[in-house]
Coordinates of C-alpha atoms and ligand atoms in Angstrom, one line a residue:
M1 CA -17.4 16.3 23.1
L2 CA -13.8 14.7 23.0
D3 CA -11.8 14.4 26.2
K4 CA -8.7 16.6 25.8
S5 CA -6.4 15.1 28.5
P6 CA -2.7 14.4 27.5
Y7 CA -1.8 11.7 25.4
E8 CA -1.1 8.0 26.9
P9 CA -0.8 4.8 25.5
L10 CA -4.2 3.2 26.1
N11 CA -5.0 -0.3 27.4
A12 CA -8.3 -2.0 27.4
A13 CA -9.4 -0.3 30.6
T14 CA -8.5 3.1 29.6
L15 CA -9.8 2.8 26.1
T16 CA -13.2 1.6 27.4
R17 CA -13.3 4.8 29.9
R18 CA -12.4 7.0 26.8
L19 CA -14.8 5.7 24.3
G20 CA -17.5 4.9 26.7
G21 CA -17.9 8.7 27.0
M22 CA -18.3 9.3 23.3
P23 CA -21.8 9.3 22.2
E24 CA -21.1 8.4 18.6
L25 CA -19.7 5.1 20.1
T26 CA -22.2 4.4 22.6
R27 CA -25.0 4.9 20.1
R28 CA -23.3 2.1 17.9
L29 CA -22.2 -0.3 20.6
G30 CA -24.6 0.4 23.6
P31 CA -23.1 1.2 27.1
A32 CA -19.5 0.6 27.7
A33 CA -20.2 -2.0 30.6
H34 CA -21.1 -4.4 28.1
W35 CA -18.0 -4.0 26.0
Q36 CA -15.2 -6.6 25.4
V37 CA -12.0 -5.0 24.3
R38 CA -8.8 -6.7 23.2
E39 CA -5.5 -5.4 21.7
V40 CA -4.5 -7.2 18.4
G41 CA -2.1 -5.1 16.8
D42 CA 0.8 -7.2 15.0
G43 CA 1.9 -4.3 12.5
N44 CA 5.1 -2.3 12.8
L45 CA 4.0 0.8 14.2
N46 CA 0.7 1.2 16.3
L47 CA -1.6 -0.3 18.9
V48 CA -5.1 -1.7 17.5
F49 CA -7.8 -2.7 19.8
I50 CA -11.2 -4.8 18.8
V51 CA -14.2 -3.3 20.8
E52 CA -17.2 -5.7 20.7
S53 CA -20.6 -5.5 22.3
P54 CA -23.7 -7.2 21.9
K55 CA -24.9 -4.4 19.7
G56 CA -21.9 -4.0 17.2
A57 CA -18.3 -3.7 17.1
A58 CA -15.5 -1.1 16.2
V59 CA -11.9 -0.9 15.8
A60 CA -9.7 1.8 17.7
K61 CA -6.1 2.4 16.4
Q62 CA -3.7 4.3 18.4
A63 CA -0.3 5.5 17.3
L64 CA 2.6 4.9 19.8
P65 CA 5.5 7.6 20.2
Y66 CA 7.8 5.0 18.8
A67 CA 8.0 2.5 16.2
R68 CA 6.3 -0.6 17.6
C69 CA 8.7 -3.1 15.6
V70 CA 11.9 -1.5 16.8
G71 CA 10.9 -0.3 20.3
E72 CA 11.4 3.0 22.0
S73 CA 14.9 3.6 20.6
W74 CA 13.0 4.7 17.5
P75 CA 10.9 7.5 18.4
M76 CA 8.2 8.8 16.1
S77 CA 5.7 11.6 16.4
L78 CA 2.0 11.1 17.1
E79 CA 0.9 13.0 14.0
R80 CA 0.8 10.2 11.9
A81 CA -2.7 9.4 13.2
F82 CA -3.9 12.9 11.9
F83 CA -2.7 12.2 8.4
E84 CA -4.1 8.6 8.7
Y85 CA -7.5 10.1 9.6
H86 CA -7.5 12.6 7.0
A87 CA -6.5 10.2 4.2
L88 CA -9.2 7.5 5.4
V89 CA -11.9 10.0 4.8
R90 CA -10.3 11.2 1.3
L91 CA -9.6 7.8 -0.1
G92 CA -12.9 6.4 1.4
A93 CA -14.7 9.2 -0.6
R94 CA -12.9 8.6 -3.8
D95 CA -13.9 5.0 -4.0
P96 CA -17.0 4.6 -1.7
G97 CA -17.0 1.4 0.4
R98 CA -13.5 0.5 -0.3
L99 CA -12.0 1.8 3.1
P100 CA -13.4 1.2 6.6
E101 CA -16.0 4.0 7.7
V102 CA -14.4 6.2 10.2
Y103 CA -16.6 6.6 13.3
A104 CA -14.4 9.1 15.3
F105 CA -11.1 10.8 15.7
D106 CA -9.5 11.9 19.0
Q107 CA -6.4 14.0 17.9
S108 CA -5.1 14.3 21.7
Q109 CA -4.8 10.5 21.9
A110 CA -3.8 9.9 18.2
L111 CA -6.8 7.5 18.2
I112 CA -9.0 6.7 15.1
V113 CA -12.2 4.7 15.7
M114 CA -13.5 2.8 12.7
E115 CA -15.5 0.1 11.2
Y116 CA -14.5 -3.4 12.4
L117 CA -14.1 -5.5 9.3
A118 CA -15.3 -9.0 9.8
P119 CA -14.9 -11.7 8.7
H120 CA -12.1 -10.1 6.8
V121 CA -8.3 -11.1 6.9
I122 CA -5.2 -9.5 5.9
L123 CA -4.3 -10.4 2.2
R124 CA -0.8 -11.5 3.3
K125 CA -2.3 -14.3 5.3
S126 CA -4.8 -15.3 2.8
L127 CA -1.9 -15.5 0.2
V128 CA 0.2 -17.8 2.5
E129 CA -3.0 -19.9 3.1
G130 CA -3.5 -20.2 -0.8
V131 CA -6.9 -18.7 -0.9
V132 CA -8.5 -17.7 -4.3
L133 CA -10.3 -14.4 -4.2
P134 CA -12.2 -14.1 -7.5
E135 CA -12.8 -10.3 -7.3
L136 CA -9.4 -9.2 -5.8
G137 CA -7.9 -8.0 -8.9
G138 CA -11.0 -5.9 -10.1
H139 CA -11.5 -4.5 -6.6
L140 CA -7.9 -3.0 -6.2
G141 CA -7.4 -1.9 -10.0
R142 CA -10.6 0.1 -9.7
Y143 CA -9.6 1.4 -6.3
L144 CA -6.1 2.4 -7.8
A145 CA -7.9 4.2 -10.6
R146 CA -10.4 6.2 -8.6
S147 CA -8.2 6.9 -5.9
L148 CA -5.3 8.2 -8.0
F149 CA -7.3 9.9 -10.5
R150 CA -9.7 11.7 -8.4
G151 CA -6.7 12.9 -6.1
S152 CA -4.9 14.5 -9.1
D153 CA -4.9 18.0 -11.1
F154 CA -6.9 16.0 -13.6
A155 CA -10.0 15.8 -11.6
M156 CA -9.7 18.3 -8.3
D157 CA -10.2 21.9 -8.2
T158 CA -6.7 23.0 -8.2
A159 CA -7.0 25.4 -5.1
H160 CA -8.3 22.6 -3.2
R161 CA -5.7 20.2 -4.2
K162 CA -2.7 22.8 -3.4
A163 CA -4.2 23.2 -0.1
D164 CA -4.3 19.4 0.6
L165 CA -0.9 19.2 -0.9
A166 CA 0.3 21.5 1.7
L167 CA -1.6 19.8 4.4
F168 CA -0.1 16.3 3.6
A169 CA 3.5 18.0 3.0
G170 CA 3.3 17.7 7.0
N171 CA 3.7 13.9 6.8
G172 CA 7.4 14.3 6.2
E173 CA 8.4 12.1 8.9
L174 CA 6.7 9.0 7.3
C175 CA 7.9 10.1 3.9
G176 CA 11.3 10.2 5.5
I177 CA 10.9 6.6 6.6
S178 CA 10.1 5.2 3.2
E179 CA 12.9 7.7 1.7
D180 CA 15.4 5.9 4.1
L181 CA 14.0 2.3 4.2
I182 CA 12.9 1.8 0.6
F183 CA 15.4 3.8 -1.5
T184 CA 18.4 4.1 0.5
D185 CA 19.1 1.3 3.2
P186 CA 18.9 -1.5 0.8
F187 CA 21.8 -0.4 -1.1
R188 CA 24.2 0.4 1.8
A189 CA 25.4 -0.9 5.0
S190 CA 22.8 0.2 7.4
P191 CA 22.5 -1.3 11.1
R192 CA 18.8 -1.4 10.5
N193 CA 19.2 -4.1 7.7
R194 CA 18.3 -7.7 8.2
V195 CA 18.8 -10.6 5.8
T196 CA 17.8 -14.3 5.8
A197 CA 21.1 -16.3 6.5
G198 CA 22.4 -17.2 3.2
L199 CA 21.6 -14.1 1.3
E200 CA 24.7 -12.1 2.9
G201 CA 26.4 -12.3 -0.6
D202 CA 23.4 -11.3 -2.4
A203 CA 23.0 -8.2 -0.1
A204 CA 26.7 -7.2 -0.8
A205 CA 26.2 -7.6 -4.4
A206 CA 23.1 -5.2 -4.3
R207 CA 25.5 -2.6 -2.5
A208 CA 28.2 -3.1 -5.2
D209 CA 25.8 -2.8 -8.1
R210 CA 26.1 0.5 -9.8
D211 CA 23.2 0.1 -12.2
L212 CA 21.0 -0.9 -9.4
K213 CA 21.9 2.2 -7.3
V214 CA 21.5 4.7 -10.2
A215 CA 17.8 3.3 -10.9
A216 CA 17.3 3.4 -6.9
A217 CA 18.5 7.2 -7.1
A218 CA 15.9 7.9 -9.9
L219 CA 13.1 6.2 -8.2
K220 CA 13.8 8.2 -5.0
R221 CA 13.7 11.4 -6.9
R222 CA 10.3 10.4 -8.5
F223 CA 9.1 9.6 -5.0
A224 CA 10.3 12.6 -3.5
T225 CA 9.5 15.2 -6.2
S226 CA 6.5 14.2 -8.4
A227 CA 3.2 15.4 -6.4
E228 CA 0.9 13.9 -9.0
T229 CA -1.8 12.7 -6.6
L230 CA -2.7 11.7 -3.1
L231 CA -1.4 8.1 -2.5
H232 CA -2.1 5.6 0.2
G233 CA 1.7 5.6 0.6
D234 CA 2.3 2.1 1.9
F235 CA -0.1 0.1 -0.5
H236 CA 1.0 -3.6 0.1
T237 CA -0.6 -7.0 0.7
G238 CA -0.7 -6.1 4.6
S239 CA -2.7 -2.9 3.7
V240 CA -5.6 -4.7 2.3
M241 CA -8.2 -6.9 4.1
V242 CA -10.3 -9.5 2.3
T243 CA -13.0 -12.1 2.2
D244 CA -13.9 -14.0 -0.9
R245 CA -16.3 -11.2 -2.0
D246 CA -14.8 -8.1 -0.6
S247 CA -11.5 -6.4 -0.6
R248 CA -10.9 -3.3 1.9
V249 CA -7.9 -0.8 1.9
I250 CA -6.6 0.1 5.4
D251 CA -3.8 1.7 7.3
P252 CA -3.0 4.9 4.9
E253 CA -0.8 6.6 7.5
F254 CA 2.0 7.0 5.1
A255 CA -0.3 9.2 2.9
F256 CA 1.3 12.0 0.9
Y257 CA 1.3 13.5 -2.5
G258 CA 3.5 11.5 -4.9
P259 CA 3.7 9.7 -8.2
M260 CA 0.7 7.3 -9.2
G261 CA 3.0 4.5 -10.0
F262 CA 4.3 4.2 -6.5
D263 CA 1.1 2.7 -5.1
I264 CA 0.5 0.6 -7.9
G265 CA 4.0 -0.6 -7.9
S266 CA 4.2 -1.3 -4.0
L267 CA 1.0 -3.7 -4.6
L268 CA 2.4 -5.3 -7.7
G269 CA 6.1 -5.8 -6.0
N270 CA 4.1 -7.6 -3.1
L271 CA 2.2 -9.9 -5.3
M272 CA 5.2 -10.8 -7.1
M273 CA 7.0 -11.6 -3.9
A274 CA 3.9 -13.7 -2.9
F275 CA 4.4 -15.5 -6.1
F276 CA 8.0 -16.4 -5.4
A277 CA 7.3 -17.4 -2.0
Q278 CA 4.7 -20.1 -3.1
S279 CA 7.1 -22.9 -3.5
G280 CA 8.4 -22.3 0.2
Y281 CA 5.2 -23.8 1.6
R282 CA 3.3 -25.6 -1.3
A283 CA 4.9 -28.9 -1.6
D284 CA 2.5 -30.1 -4.2
H285 CA 3.9 -28.8 -7.3
A286 CA 0.6 -28.6 -9.3
A287 CA -1.1 -26.7 -6.7
C288 CA 1.9 -24.4 -6.3
I289 CA 1.8 -23.8 -10.2
A290 CA -2.1 -23.1 -10.1
Y291 CA -1.9 -20.7 -7.2
Q292 CA 1.2 -18.8 -8.6
D293 CA -0.7 -18.5 -11.8
W294 CA -3.8 -17.2 -10.0
I295 CA -1.4 -14.5 -8.4
L296 CA 0.1 -13.4 -11.7
D297 CA -3.6 -13.2 -12.9
V298 CA -4.3 -11.1 -10.2
A299 CA -1.3 -8.7 -11.0
E300 CA -2.2 -8.5 -14.6
T301 CA -5.9 -7.8 -13.9
V302 CA -4.9 -4.9 -11.2
W303 CA -3.1 -3.2 -14.1
W304 CA -5.8 -3.9 -16.9
V305 CA -8.8 -2.8 -14.7
F306 CA -6.7 0.3 -13.3
A307 CA -6.0 1.4 -16.9
A308 CA -9.5 0.9 -18.0
E309 CA -11.0 2.6 -15.2
F310 CA -8.7 5.5 -15.5
A311 CA -9.6 6.1 -19.1
R312 CA -13.2 6.0 -18.3
L313 CA -12.7 8.5 -15.5
W314 CA -10.5 10.4 -18.0
K315 CA -13.0 10.7 -20.5
S316 CA -15.8 11.7 -18.1
G317 CA -14.3 13.5 -15.0
R318 CA -11.5 15.6 -16.3
N319 CA -12.4 18.8 -14.7
G320 CA -9.1 20.0 -13.1
I321 CA -6.3 22.4 -14.6
L322 CA -4.8 19.5 -16.3
G323 CA -8.0 18.3 -18.0
L324 CA -7.2 20.6 -21.0
R325 CA -10.5 20.0 -22.9
E326 CA -10.2 23.4 -24.2
L327 CA -7.0 22.2 -26.4
F328 CA -8.5 18.9 -27.2
E329 CA -12.0 17.9 -27.3
D330 CA -13.6 21.3 -27.3
V331 CA -11.8 22.0 -30.7
G332 CA -12.3 18.5 -32.0
H333 CA -8.9 17.1 -31.3
E334 CA -9.8 14.0 -29.5
I335 CA -6.7 12.1 -30.9
G336 CA -4.6 14.7 -29.1
A337 CA -6.5 13.9 -25.7
R338 CA -5.9 10.3 -26.2
S339 CA -2.1 10.8 -26.8
V340 CA -2.0 12.7 -23.7
L341 CA -3.5 9.6 -21.8
T342 CA -1.2 7.3 -23.7
D343 CA 1.9 9.2 -22.7
L344 CA 0.7 9.4 -19.1
M345 CA -0.2 5.5 -19.0
E346 CA 3.2 4.8 -20.3
E347 CA 5.0 6.9 -17.5
V348 CA 2.8 5.4 -14.9
W349 CA 3.6 1.8 -16.2
R350 CA 7.6 2.7 -16.0
D351 CA 7.1 4.0 -12.6
T352 CA 5.0 1.0 -11.5
L353 CA 7.7 -1.5 -12.6
G354 CA 10.5 0.4 -11.1
F355 CA 8.6 0.9 -7.7
A356 CA 7.5 -2.7 -7.8
G357 CA 11.3 -3.8 -8.1
I358 CA 12.7 -1.5 -5.3
E359 CA 9.8 -2.6 -3.0
M360 CA 11.0 -6.3 -3.7
H361 CA 14.6 -5.2 -2.7
R362 CA 13.5 -3.5 0.5
R363 CA 11.4 -6.2 1.8
I364 CA 14.2 -8.8 1.5
L365 CA 17.5 -6.6 2.1
G366 CA 16.1 -3.9 4.6
L367 CA 14.5 -3.7 7.9
A368 CA 10.7 -4.6 7.2
H369 CA 10.4 -8.1 5.9
I370 CA 6.9 -9.7 5.1
L371 CA 4.9 -12.7 6.2
E372 CA 4.9 -14.2 2.7
F373 CA 8.6 -14.9 3.1
E374 CA 8.9 -15.3 6.9
A375 CA 6.2 -18.1 6.9
I376 CA 8.8 -20.2 5.0
A377 CA 10.0 -22.2 8.0
N378 CA 13.2 -23.7 6.2
E379 CA 15.8 -21.0 6.0
G380 CA 17.6 -22.1 3.0
L381 CA 14.4 -22.5 1.0
R382 CA 13.5 -19.3 2.0
A383 CA 16.8 -17.6 0.9
E384 CA 16.4 -19.4 -2.4
C385 CA 12.7 -17.9 -2.8
E386 CA 14.1 -14.4 -1.8
R387 CA 17.0 -14.8 -4.3
R388 CA 14.9 -15.2 -7.1
A389 CA 12.4 -12.5 -6.2
L390 CA 15.6 -10.3 -5.8
A391 CA 16.6 -11.0 -9.3
M392 CA 13.1 -10.5 -10.7
G393 CA 13.2 -7.0 -8.9
R394 CA 16.4 -6.3 -10.6
V395 CA 15.0 -6.8 -14.0
L396 CA 11.8 -4.6 -13.0
M397 CA 14.2 -1.9 -11.8
L398 CA 16.4 -1.9 -14.8
R399 CA 14.2 -2.8 -17.6
A400 CA 11.2 -0.8 -16.8
R401 CA 11.7 1.1 -20.1
T402 CA 11.6 -2.1 -22.4
L403 CA 8.8 -4.5 -20.6
R404 CA 5.9 -3.9 -22.7
G405 CA 2.9 -5.0 -20.6
P406 CA 1.7 -7.0 -17.6
R407 CA 1.8 -10.3 -19.5
E408 CA 5.5 -9.8 -20.3
V409 CA 6.0 -9.2 -16.5
S410 CA 4.1 -12.7 -15.8
A411 CA 6.3 -14.4 -18.4
L412 CA 9.6 -13.0 -16.5
A413 CA 8.4 -14.1 -13.2
R414 CA 7.7 -17.7 -14.2
T415 CA 11.3 -17.7 -16.0
M416 CA 12.8 -16.2 -12.8
A417 CA 10.9 -19.0 -10.8
E418 CA 12.5 -21.5 -13.4
R419 CA 9.0 -22.4 -14.5
P420 CA 8.3 -23.5 -18.3
L421 CA 6.6 -20.5 -19.9
Ligands
SR1_501 C1 9.5 1.6 10.9 S1 8.1 1.3 9.8 C2 8.5 -0.1 8.8 C3 7.6 -0.3 7.6 O1 6.4 -0.7 8.3 C4 5.2 0.1 7.7 O2 4.1 -0.5 7.2 C5 6.0 0.9 6.3 O3 5.9 -0.3 5.2 C6 7.3 0.8 6.9 O4 8.3 1.0 5.8
MG502 MG1 0.6 0.0 8.1

């Protein structure tokens, strides 16, 4: 039985008392008297505790009634834990083993208790350290295909999907944060925006860039109105934990029904920024080039594995109202089905590039910056790396219709980084 006492932000002692009364936790960890608990959260929003015992370990994540990265002046509802819990369960079922297992959910405390991932580290840190992860692109490409296909009307029973869409429509507060921070703030003067010293002129140029703002408006419309599938909603390199053989997806509290390209684009935009950041901390030129090439290879692999796995699922698992086998395969029109898939992939690719480009803008011109750039100690150098990323992001947003594939995007990145092709 869960304790239904009123919400309170927890500390090591109160968390231990609370979890120590939950049989599902004592079964895994043994009696609470032997637990060690520490708060380790360094993200933008929540408290995160690691609970360890001689028998096992768990992570407890608690939503705060405000945005941790700003403070109590930015109040937030606790409901996001409810949506994160439901997203963890659904996305975990769509690509088994790729998300942490959920052990318990205590809604009154906005508290999710789940698998402790060890020895995993946040992918952002691994990209700053220059670690090569041979299976990363395959893991993330497959995860994207499985989660995006299986949450869509190509695969799901439509009554079930519509009910789920209604449930996640309740996550409007977090969608609103994305709508403001990603699609609007970077292109206007907002008190929330921050830029590296030296980039003030670039920020002003973005605010004055009519073509860029038209592209941002179109992307915001896609984000807000294209309820294609259940998305992670914040799928960047801080939402992936890795070892050299495993990759896990965490933190889907921004989950909502949106366009498929949003999750893919968020990831690719963050990989691109990691690419541009490398020259900020890798003085050895050859090592820098080699690691940048690996990052581009991951980005290309993500797309190709996504496309191949999506096509496989398309052939075998099209059971929803958009499956339409009755119009195609059932009457011998396989070519028609292939055309529908080709059209869809072209649209997802365009969205992916646009969302990647806008993610690159918001992480440089907006409120929420990223470790990959912030780890560059020399501010002038950081500004230079960020400037190149902004230029690349602008091309992605404006030329999404003409860039034909991931190799072309990689070539563009090398050009923007002033590297020979
Ligand atoms: C106030 S929240 C700022 C950012 O942190 C989260 O991780 C999301 O990316 C959000 O945009
Ligand atoms: Mg997060």
